[in-house]
Amino acid sequence: MRLVVVGNGMAGSRLVSEVRARDPQMRITVFGAETRRPYNRVLLSNVLAGSSRPEQVRLLDAAWYDAHRVTAVFGSTVTHVDRETRHVVTADGRREPYDLLVLATGSDAIVPPIPGVERAIPFRTLDDCERIVQAAASARRAVVVGGGLLGVEAARGLAGRGLPVTLLHLADHLMERQLDVEAGELLGETLAGLGVETRTGVTASRVDDDGVRLADGELVEADLVVLACGVRPVTGLAAEAGLEVRRGVVVDDELRTDDPSIFAVGECAEHDGTVYGLVAPAWEQAAVAADVITGGKALYRGSRTVTRLKARSVELAAMGETQLGEEHAEVVRFSHRARGTYRKLVIRDGRLVGVILLGESDAVGTLTQLFDRGAPVPGDPAGLLFPGSAQAPAAGSPTLMPDAATVCLCNNVTKGQIRACWEAGANDVAGVAAATRATTGCGTCRDAVEGIVGWLCSQEGIQEGASV
Amino acid sequence: MAVKTHCPYCALQCGMEIGAGLAITPRTDVPANASGALCQKGWTAGELLTNGTRLTTPLLHGEAVAWDVALDYVADRLSAIRAEHGPDAVAVFGGGGLTNEKAYALGKFARVALGTSQIDYNGRFCMSSAAAASIRAFGMDRGMPFPVTDLAEADVVLLAGGNVAETMPPFVRHLEDARLIVIDPRRTQTARRAWLHLQPTPGTDLALALGLLHLAIADDLVDEEYVAARTTGFDDVRTSASAWWPERVERVTGVPVHRMRQAVRALAAAGNAYVLTGRGAEQHAKGTDTVTAFINLALALGLPGTQGSGYGCLTGQGNGQGGREHGQKADQLPGYRKIDDPAAREHVAGVWGIPADDLPGPGRSAYELLDALGRPDGPRALLLFGSNPIVSAPDSERVAARIGDLDLLVACDIVMSETAVLADVVLPVTQWAEETGTMTNLEGRVLLRRRAVAPPPQVRSDLDVIAGLAARLGHRFASDPAEVFDELRRASAGGPADYSGITYERIAAGPGVFWPCPQDGHPGTPRPFLDAFATPDGRARFVAVQHRPPAEEPDDDYPVYLSTGRVLAQYQSGAQTRRIAPLVEAAPEPYVELHPDLAARLDIAPGDVVRVSSRRGETKVVARISDSIRRDTVFMPFHWEGANRLTNPALDPTSRMPEFKVCAVRVERIS
């Protein structure tokens, strides 16, 4: 069996390693248009911000391919699929036969067709990232065009490098696909505090040497312009081969295209009407496709997407249908704009279908998992929004503690037993310890025992005083 | 005259004196509990000697018989079974509570007198994942390769899957000055004391460790100088951590990114820091890799083999450390040698006076051994020493069925345990204060547990049982502990766990001796990795590992995770502690702990009797409601028969550890 994979990015490289993990024998050839070994695109924002080291974005080492007998061809673009003879053809004329073919061609950055756009740097690949970092070193002001997830991350990263940054966004609030109006505005306020000025509802009409010209003629000054205007699935190869393409290459639940020997995974694939632009679905698809390719049974039923912003000092998680109103769902909301906190739960049929969390919160892990699993939400969801608030208070004062309360867990000693042995004459901790063994285990109840003994002694003083 | 000895329970092996009237007082000359601490189990240990449930006579098919009758019967049956089915038809199952002398004698007995490869022990259910990971990384497994008292100097301690406040309370005193970071799906008594508690989804500790390493690399916290000078393999590990960025780990584990970052920064900023693992991280079908991931984190931060810092595992059973060194494990010979190493076989065979070719090879691991009992290609007879698998083995009803298919079960025990009840022959043996022997505690310190009282008249030491059976099978075995220990010293000489310089006199003269101690007069080795690790090149090995989900995930039929563990007042299978009144009062019955939100959804109130079921079995227990547990998880203590009917015997591919710590269950109120 000969497997050919076109694309060696997040999806293609994942598919290759998943197939190899399942089948040590299959002949695998993978073509990558980039000259680099596969890297972790998710971490590019961190590299731009300087919070990930460039070597940390490697996904597979060079030695991996030899060790796993995978033929990897770097810097080679596949230009044609010959479905009749089952070959792929590269730009440099190489013909490679396949029994099964996987398209993992990913997507390209959208570059708006405006004058001067060649002066701007799109933010998509590791090469782009390095160009931006290099330019940032000597730049005085930056503009980021596009206020989606990637644009926000890029703007925050550049601001973290000490550059004043203006973030231009076409819609009326940032990340409008993931956030409601209030969260979008609050995100803008948070970014403002970090040196990112946000301009929403604006259109960039031209890139000049000294900045970005808006549609109304205003110039937003910058000597570095970064484009984060979204991505478009790369489907040309599939379309030319006659495969069904809508927004992406159309696949079924086995990730097969309408040619049963050709699969598509990742950002170039369209499953059940959805093209995913995140890595988690791409990896889920790679696992399912690897199962099918190696003769197993598996079905892909779509992914729940969680958007988690990676930007220092901006904690943001958004998932699901965050914009549903009260007429369609139960909405639980907590907002404290002065502190940059916004929390919103959207609940339908007792399940969590949407979440926005802005500002640091211990709730994020639990809520993400509840959303992921479609698990039932408790009747009173306050404990979900404010984890820790329902926890029992630390052992109260000796006066309030009931006699049955265990004070020393190591030796199972209650307040009542301590009182009894105090009444029998043990009037200090040593005496109580000798009689009950309280404090002799881990030792952490010593303060509590001292408190009880002290309280009993002082009570005695009061009683004596009263009886005189 | 008070006798200095050690506690009969956990691996801390607190020092205690047994005085007149069996009064117990803590010793202050034993570093583990030099503050004079004991927990309730230690204080009440004297009742083990008097509580009236002791076995006091050999039983043959339930009838009291003389020792000679019992031993003759066993020897005859073993010979017959062996003659008919071959030597591997007889199996031996030991325990991590047995003294070093007993563990050694048992391994020798199996290989020499029985000629069987089929020997393993319950320590496989306890320490095996940490042991395998330590050997892989450091070339040697000495649970904590530093004295426990070193922890007092720590600034930060990360404890992955350990609840020491309940399992070894006096240990907590060594952590008083450290910032404690606890990883546990439950807010345990230990987590309540922590500076930071990370509460991951059961079965995701490995992802969490990878996320912590990812952050250490991203935030430039790696000790590059140490990595370059003292380790190999970091490049692969760096690459493998790339796929585990913190936001991805957050989604898998449920631990917020900012909490991971807080943990890593604290560890990296500490002058002295330790990473410790317990059963919570280890008892999984990927336990070895999970421990490896935590070791990788410790290595990246430059901790192991550094004065005042390090990695260690918290051994559970009293002699869990020594018990895994001297040959009761399927793949081992004394001195922590590998049974398939030709040089090791030559050496040990020489001490035993047999040709190396006569030594059997590796046998089945604990669960695989239990699961093979009575099957066509499995053992027909089982000799059980210091273990109660009906309570402690995973998928225990299946194990009970296997045991039921045996031709012969012989149980050596101090009480009529749930497993001993099933035995054809029950042999009453001495316990703790009635015998002398050495124990190797969680630090690798060899201790002397002295005899303080005479055993009941009809009770014999396990060493006597082994020697008595060996004699009937034509072999002369020593039964005096000091004599056995001298032989153990010679057998261990030259191995990783080299005891040859340790004597009873030396142990008695001080606070114990750390192995390796390769010759007379050698001071012992409290911190074996300070200069070099025990690998061929002296460097610690990074090993790249990847997270994968537990063997069984919740689904519609079994929608919640079950995790199992211990409570303070009980110990292991409870055979000892469930017979002591104050401990029963403190922890009277098995229970299942659930979160209030889960309880509300299932219409369960505190004290309700509920049925907990998994694909393997079911049990009825009382419900306890507590918000200290995750909403998606329930917890059951495993000291009573029942919890392990539910657990999943999926095994770690390296250590053969079963997945005790996570499986999928359903909880229902019984109307």
mmCIF file of C-alpha atoms in Angstrom, chain B residues 344-590:
data_model
loop_
_atom_site.group_PDB
_atom_site.id
_atom_site.type_symbol
_atom_site.label_atom_id
_atom_site.label_comp_id
_atom_site.label_asym_id
_atom_site.label_seq_id
_atom_site.Cartn_x
_atom_site.Cartn_y
_atom_site.Cartn_z
ATOM 1 C CA ALA B 344 23.378 -11.549 37.033
ATOM 2 C CA ARG B 345 22.272 -15.172 36.616
ATOM 3 C CA GLU B 346 25.856 -16.424 36.993
ATOM 4 C CA HIS B 347 26.394 -14.430 40.161
ATOM 5 C CA VAL B 348 23.143 -15.346 41.887
ATOM 6 C CA ALA B 349 23.299 -18.993 40.798
ATOM 7 C CA GLY B 350 26.789 -19.107 42.284
ATOM 8 C CA VAL B 351 25.506 -17.866 45.651
ATOM 9 C CA TRP B 352 22.665 -20.393 45.473
ATOM 10 C CA GLY B 353 24.973 -23.239 44.500
ATOM 11 C CA ILE B 354 23.197 -24.172 41.275
ATOM 12 C CA PRO B 355 24.096 -23.885 37.581
ATOM 13 C CA ALA B 356 22.883 -20.637 36.051
ATOM 14 C CA ASP B 357 21.070 -22.643 33.396
ATOM 15 C CA ASP B 358 18.812 -24.073 36.076
ATOM 16 C CA LEU B 359 17.415 -20.638 36.912
ATOM 17 C CA PRO B 360 14.048 -20.023 35.271
ATOM 18 C CA GLY B 361 13.552 -16.909 33.135
ATOM 19 C CA PRO B 362 11.075 -14.081 33.619
ATOM 20 C CA GLY B 363 7.524 -15.025 34.565
ATOM 21 C CA ARG B 364 4.127 -13.362 34.364
ATOM 22 C CA SER B 365 3.436 -10.022 36.025
ATOM 23 C CA ALA B 366 1.051 -9.893 38.986
ATOM 24 C CA TYR B 367 -2.274 -9.381 37.243
ATOM 25 C CA GLU B 368 -1.335 -11.613 34.326
ATOM 26 C CA LEU B 369 -0.309 -14.280 36.813
ATOM 27 C CA LEU B 370 -3.580 -14.020 38.745
ATOM 28 C CA ASP B 371 -5.536 -14.016 35.490
ATOM 29 C CA ALA B 372 -3.774 -17.211 34.338
ATOM 30 C CA LEU B 373 -4.538 -19.231 37.484
ATOM 31 C CA GLY B 374 -6.379 -22.437 36.749
ATOM 32 C CA ARG B 375 -6.360 -21.889 33.002
ATOM 33 C CA PRO B 376 -5.057 -24.649 30.719
ATOM 34 C CA ASP B 377 -1.657 -23.012 30.308
ATOM 35 C CA GLY B 378 -1.631 -21.376 33.735
ATOM 36 C CA PRO B 379 -0.552 -22.388 37.221
ATOM 37 C CA ARG B 380 -2.573 -25.038 39.102
ATOM 38 C CA ALA B 381 -1.252 -24.137 42.562
ATOM 39 C CA LEU B 382 -0.626 -20.812 44.264
ATOM 40 C CA LEU B 383 1.375 -20.034 47.384
ATOM 41 C CA LEU B 384 0.331 -16.683 48.806
ATOM 42 C CA PHE B 385 2.468 -14.691 51.245
ATOM 43 C CA GLY B 386 1.440 -11.347 52.746
ATOM 44 C CA SER B 387 -1.152 -10.460 50.165
ATOM 45 C CA ASN B 388 -4.936 -10.334 49.840
ATOM 46 C CA PRO B 389 -5.700 -10.152 46.109
ATOM 47 C CA ILE B 390 -9.438 -10.777 46.504
ATOM 48 C CA VAL B 391 -9.560 -7.238 47.884
ATOM 49 C CA SER B 392 -6.547 -5.632 46.243
ATOM 50 C CA ALA B 393 -6.403 -6.930 42.660
ATOM 51 C CA PRO B 394 -8.220 -5.136 39.836
ATOM 52 C CA ASP B 395 -11.347 -6.727 38.367
ATOM 53 C CA SER B 396 -11.420 -8.731 41.575
ATOM 54 C CA GLU B 397 -14.401 -10.950 40.816
ATOM 55 C CA ARG B 398 -12.535 -12.262 37.806
ATOM 56 C CA VAL B 399 -9.512 -12.888 40.009
ATOM 57 C CA ALA B 400 -11.732 -14.681 42.519
ATOM 58 C CA ALA B 401 -12.992 -16.927 39.724
ATOM 59 C CA ARG B 402 -9.426 -17.693 38.658
ATOM 60 C CA ILE B 403 -8.453 -18.546 42.226
ATOM 61 C CA GLY B 404 -11.527 -20.762 42.431
ATOM 62 C CA ASP B 405 -10.194 -22.822 39.526
ATOM 63 C CA LEU B 406 -6.932 -23.679 41.287
ATOM 64 C CA ASP B 407 -6.144 -27.202 42.422
ATOM 65 C CA LEU B 408 -4.322 -25.853 45.454
ATOM 66 C CA LEU B 409 -4.264 -22.499 47.253
ATOM 67 C CA VAL B 410 -1.955 -22.062 50.225
ATOM 68 C CA ALA B 411 -2.202 -18.818 52.191
ATOM 69 C CA CYS B 412 0.363 -17.675 54.753
ATOM 70 C CA ASP B 413 -1.219 -14.905 56.787
ATOM 71 C CA ILE B 414 -1.731 -13.517 60.256
ATOM 72 C CA VAL B 415 -5.532 -13.293 59.971
ATOM 73 C CA MET B 416 -8.255 -14.973 57.965
ATOM 74 C CA SER B 417 -8.223 -12.531 55.076
ATOM 75 C CA GLU B 418 -10.806 -12.555 52.275
ATOM 76 C CA THR B 419 -8.342 -14.591 50.215
ATOM 77 C CA ALA B 420 -7.212 -16.908 53.014
ATOM 78 C CA VAL B 421 -10.853 -17.968 53.440
ATOM 79 C CA LEU B 422 -10.609 -19.596 50.018
ATOM 80 C CA ALA B 423 -7.395 -21.483 50.750
ATOM 81 C CA ASP B 424 -7.018 -25.261 51.006
ATOM 82 C CA VAL B 425 -4.236 -24.714 53.477
ATOM 83 C CA VAL B 426 -3.852 -21.716 55.774
ATOM 84 C CA LEU B 427 -0.557 -21.302 57.584
ATOM 85 C CA PRO B 428 -0.458 -18.873 60.538
ATOM 86 C CA VAL B 429 2.676 -16.774 60.440
ATOM 87 C CA THR B 430 4.399 -14.255 62.633
ATOM 88 C CA GLN B 431 3.914 -10.553 62.230
ATOM 89 C CA TRP B 432 5.980 -7.421 62.676
ATOM 90 C CA ALA B 433 6.700 -7.267 66.436
ATOM 91 C CA GLU B 434 6.950 -11.033 66.781
ATOM 92 C CA GLU B 435 9.946 -11.400 64.472
ATOM 93 C CA THR B 436 13.170 -9.702 63.488
ATOM 94 C CA GLY B 437 13.964 -8.564 59.990
ATOM 95 C CA THR B 438 15.053 -5.656 57.856
ATOM 96 C CA MET B 439 12.856 -3.210 55.992
ATOM 97 C CA THR B 440 13.998 -0.695 53.387
ATOM 98 C CA ASN B 441 11.929 2.451 53.711
ATOM 99 C CA LEU B 442 10.908 4.992 51.094
ATOM 100 C CA GLU B 443 14.308 6.687 51.321
ATOM 101 C CA GLY B 444 16.234 3.490 50.562
ATOM 102 C CA ARG B 445 17.337 3.337 54.181
ATOM 103 C CA VAL B 446 17.685 -0.219 55.483
ATOM 104 C CA LEU B 447 16.126 -0.485 58.955
ATOM 105 C CA LEU B 448 16.001 -3.201 61.590
ATOM 106 C CA ARG B 449 12.570 -4.165 62.849
ATOM 107 C CA ARG B 450 13.214 -6.037 66.063
ATOM 108 C CA ARG B 451 11.194 -8.739 67.716
ATOM 109 C CA ALA B 452 9.477 -7.333 70.804
ATOM 110 C CA VAL B 453 7.133 -10.118 71.890
ATOM 111 C CA ALA B 454 6.915 -13.860 71.522
ATOM 112 C CA PRO B 455 4.490 -15.075 68.844
ATOM 113 C CA PRO B 456 1.545 -17.274 69.795
ATOM 114 C CA PRO B 457 2.740 -20.848 70.325
ATOM 115 C CA GLN B 458 1.513 -22.421 67.094
ATOM 116 C CA VAL B 459 2.657 -19.561 64.882
ATOM 117 C CA ARG B 460 5.792 -19.747 62.723
ATOM 118 C CA SER B 461 7.738 -17.273 60.639
ATOM 119 C CA ASP B 462 7.286 -17.232 56.872
ATOM 120 C CA LEU B 463 10.999 -18.071 56.791
ATOM 121 C CA ASP B 464 10.227 -21.266 58.722
ATOM 122 C CA VAL B 465 7.438 -22.094 56.293
ATOM 123 C CA ILE B 466 9.719 -21.563 53.300
ATOM 124 C CA ALA B 467 12.559 -23.577 54.853
ATOM 125 C CA GLY B 468 10.131 -26.318 55.907
ATOM 126 C CA LEU B 469 8.691 -26.679 52.429
ATOM 127 C CA ALA B 470 12.130 -26.423 50.821
ATOM 128 C CA ALA B 471 13.405 -29.223 53.037
ATOM 129 C CA ARG B 472 10.502 -31.436 52.003
ATOM 130 C CA LEU B 473 11.375 -30.665 48.380
ATOM 131 C CA GLY B 474 15.011 -31.602 48.968
ATOM 132 C CA HIS B 475 16.647 -28.223 49.606
ATOM 133 C CA ARG B 476 18.230 -26.739 52.696
ATOM 134 C CA PHE B 477 17.120 -23.124 53.298
ATOM 135 C CA ALA B 478 18.127 -20.965 56.250
ATOM 136 C CA SER B 479 15.276 -19.786 58.465
ATOM 137 C CA ASP B 480 17.136 -17.546 60.911
ATOM 138 C CA PRO B 481 16.661 -13.945 59.699
ATOM 139 C CA ALA B 482 20.279 -12.931 60.364
ATOM 140 C CA GLU B 483 21.537 -15.929 58.449
ATOM 141 C CA VAL B 484 19.161 -15.210 55.551
ATOM 142 C CA PHE B 485 20.263 -11.575 55.549
ATOM 143 C CA ASP B 486 23.922 -12.589 55.304
ATOM 144 C CA GLU B 487 23.074 -14.664 52.264
ATOM 145 C CA LEU B 488 21.047 -11.776 50.798
ATOM 146 C CA ARG B 489 24.105 -9.541 51.228
ATOM 147 C CA ARG B 490 26.223 -11.910 49.173
ATOM 148 C CA ALA B 491 23.518 -12.346 46.529
ATOM 149 C CA SER B 492 23.077 -8.577 46.207
ATOM 150 C CA ALA B 493 26.816 -7.858 45.990
ATOM 151 C CA GLY B 494 27.642 -6.042 42.789
ATOM 152 C CA GLY B 495 23.993 -5.375 41.902
ATOM 153 C CA PRO B 496 22.380 -1.933 41.809
ATOM 154 C CA ALA B 497 20.839 -2.498 45.259
ATOM 155 C CA ASP B 498 24.052 -3.676 46.868
ATOM 156 C CA TYR B 499 23.576 -4.571 50.546
ATOM 157 C CA SER B 500 26.883 -6.344 51.043
ATOM 158 C CA GLY B 501 28.290 -3.816 53.520
ATOM 159 C CA ILE B 502 25.135 -3.699 55.648
ATOM 160 C CA THR B 503 24.888 -5.734 58.857
ATOM 161 C CA TYR B 504 22.294 -5.955 61.626
ATOM 162 C CA GLU B 505 24.925 -4.512 63.977
ATOM 163 C CA ARG B 506 25.513 -1.467 61.780
ATOM 164 C CA ILE B 507 21.814 -0.776 61.388
ATOM 165 C CA ALA B 508 21.261 -1.176 65.103
ATOM 166 C CA ALA B 509 24.050 1.280 65.883
ATOM 167 C CA GLY B 510 22.478 4.189 64.004
ATOM 168 C CA PRO B 511 19.479 5.430 62.040
ATOM 169 C CA GLY B 512 19.800 2.763 59.325
ATOM 170 C CA VAL B 513 22.072 2.424 56.293
ATOM 171 C CA PHE B 514 21.334 3.689 52.767
ATOM 172 C CA TRP B 515 22.009 1.307 49.866
ATOM 173 C CA PRO B 516 24.115 0.902 47.815
ATOM 174 C CA CYS B 517 26.601 -0.091 50.484
ATOM 175 C CA PRO B 518 29.041 -2.257 48.565
ATOM 176 C CA GLN B 519 31.505 -3.294 51.263
ATOM 177 C CA ASP B 520 32.200 -3.487 54.976
ATOM 178 C CA GLY B 521 32.901 -0.048 56.333
ATOM 179 C CA HIS B 522 31.250 1.715 53.396
ATOM 180 C CA PRO B 523 29.177 4.594 54.809
ATOM 181 C CA GLY B 524 26.158 3.853 52.605
ATOM 182 C CA THR B 525 24.838 6.249 49.969
ATOM 183 C CA PRO B 526 22.207 8.752 51.075
ATOM 184 C CA ARG B 527 22.258 10.708 47.794
ATOM 185 C CA PRO B 528 23.434 8.385 45.030
ATOM 186 C CA PHE B 529 23.092 10.763 42.060
ATOM 187 C CA LEU B 530 25.034 13.816 43.209
ATOM 188 C CA ASP B 531 28.090 13.007 41.092
ATOM 189 C CA ALA B 532 26.624 10.812 38.384
ATOM 190 C CA PHE B 533 23.483 8.892 37.526
ATOM 191 C CA ALA B 534 23.550 5.090 37.416
ATOM 192 C CA THR B 535 23.457 4.967 33.615
ATOM 193 C CA PRO B 536 26.428 3.728 31.561
ATOM 194 C CA ASP B 537 27.479 7.294 30.703
ATOM 195 C CA GLY B 538 26.515 8.746 34.063
ATOM 196 C CA ARG B 539 23.903 11.034 32.505
ATOM 197 C CA ALA B 540 20.197 11.027 33.128
ATOM 198 C CA ARG B 541 18.096 10.113 30.113
ATOM 199 C CA PHE B 542 15.243 12.238 28.837
ATOM 200 C CA VAL B 543 12.654 10.009 27.173
ATOM 201 C CA ALA B 544 10.019 11.544 24.890
ATOM 202 C CA VAL B 545 6.496 10.439 25.812
ATOM 203 C CA GLN B 546 3.045 11.287 24.525
ATOM 204 C CA HIS B 547 -0.258 11.565 26.320
ATOM 205 C CA ARG B 548 -3.142 9.269 25.455
ATOM 206 C CA PRO B 549 -6.562 8.908 27.083
ATOM 207 C CA PRO B 550 -7.301 6.328 29.772
ATOM 208 C CA ALA B 551 -8.119 2.800 28.612
ATOM 209 C CA GLU B 552 -11.764 3.419 29.441
ATOM 210 C CA GLU B 553 -13.483 6.796 29.108
ATOM 211 C CA PRO B 554 -16.965 7.634 30.395
ATOM 212 C CA ASP B 555 -19.839 7.151 27.956
ATOM 213 C CA ASP B 556 -23.624 7.109 28.094
ATOM 214 C CA ASP B 557 -23.769 3.788 29.937
ATOM 215 C CA TYR B 558 -20.991 4.503 32.429
ATOM 216 C CA PRO B 559 -20.913 8.291 32.553
ATOM 217 C CA VAL B 560 -18.537 9.193 35.388
ATOM 218 C CA TYR B 561 -14.914 8.548 36.239
ATOM 219 C CA LEU B 562 -14.088 6.388 39.255
ATOM 220 C CA SER B 563 -10.874 6.927 41.120
ATOM 221 C CA THR B 564 -9.758 4.813 44.066
ATOM 222 C CA GLY B 565 -7.421 5.468 46.953
ATOM 223 C CA ARG B 566 -6.832 5.312 50.678
ATOM 224 C CA VAL B 567 -8.203 6.824 53.864
ATOM 225 C CA LEU B 568 -6.165 7.672 56.917
ATOM 226 C CA ALA B 569 -7.418 5.068 59.357
ATOM 227 C CA GLN B 570 -7.197 2.055 57.051
ATOM 228 C CA TYR B 571 -4.287 0.380 55.350
ATOM 229 C CA GLN B 572 -4.171 -1.437 51.996
ATOM 230 C CA SER B 573 -6.629 -4.368 51.872
ATOM 231 C CA GLY B 574 -7.630 -3.634 55.469
ATOM 232 C CA ALA B 575 -6.777 -7.161 56.662
ATOM 233 C CA GLN B 576 -4.962 -5.610 59.627
ATOM 234 C CA THR B 577 -6.689 -2.284 60.204
ATOM 235 C CA ARG B 578 -10.281 -3.435 59.811
ATOM 236 C CA ARG B 579 -9.716 -5.508 62.962
ATOM 237 C CA ILE B 580 -8.699 -2.599 65.186
ATOM 238 C CA ALA B 581 -11.625 -0.941 66.973
ATOM 239 C CA PRO B 582 -10.450 2.705 67.013
ATOM 240 C CA LEU B 583 -9.614 2.520 63.330
ATOM 241 C CA VAL B 584 -12.993 0.996 62.513
ATOM 242 C CA GLU B 585 -14.612 3.765 64.512
ATOM 243 C CA ALA B 586 -12.714 6.361 62.489
ATOM 244 C CA ALA B 587 -13.343 4.704 59.110
ATOM 245 C CA PRO B 588 -16.168 2.201 59.555
ATOM 246 C CA GLU B 589 -17.308 1.369 56.061
ATOM 247 C CA PRO B 590 -16.701 1.675 52.345
#
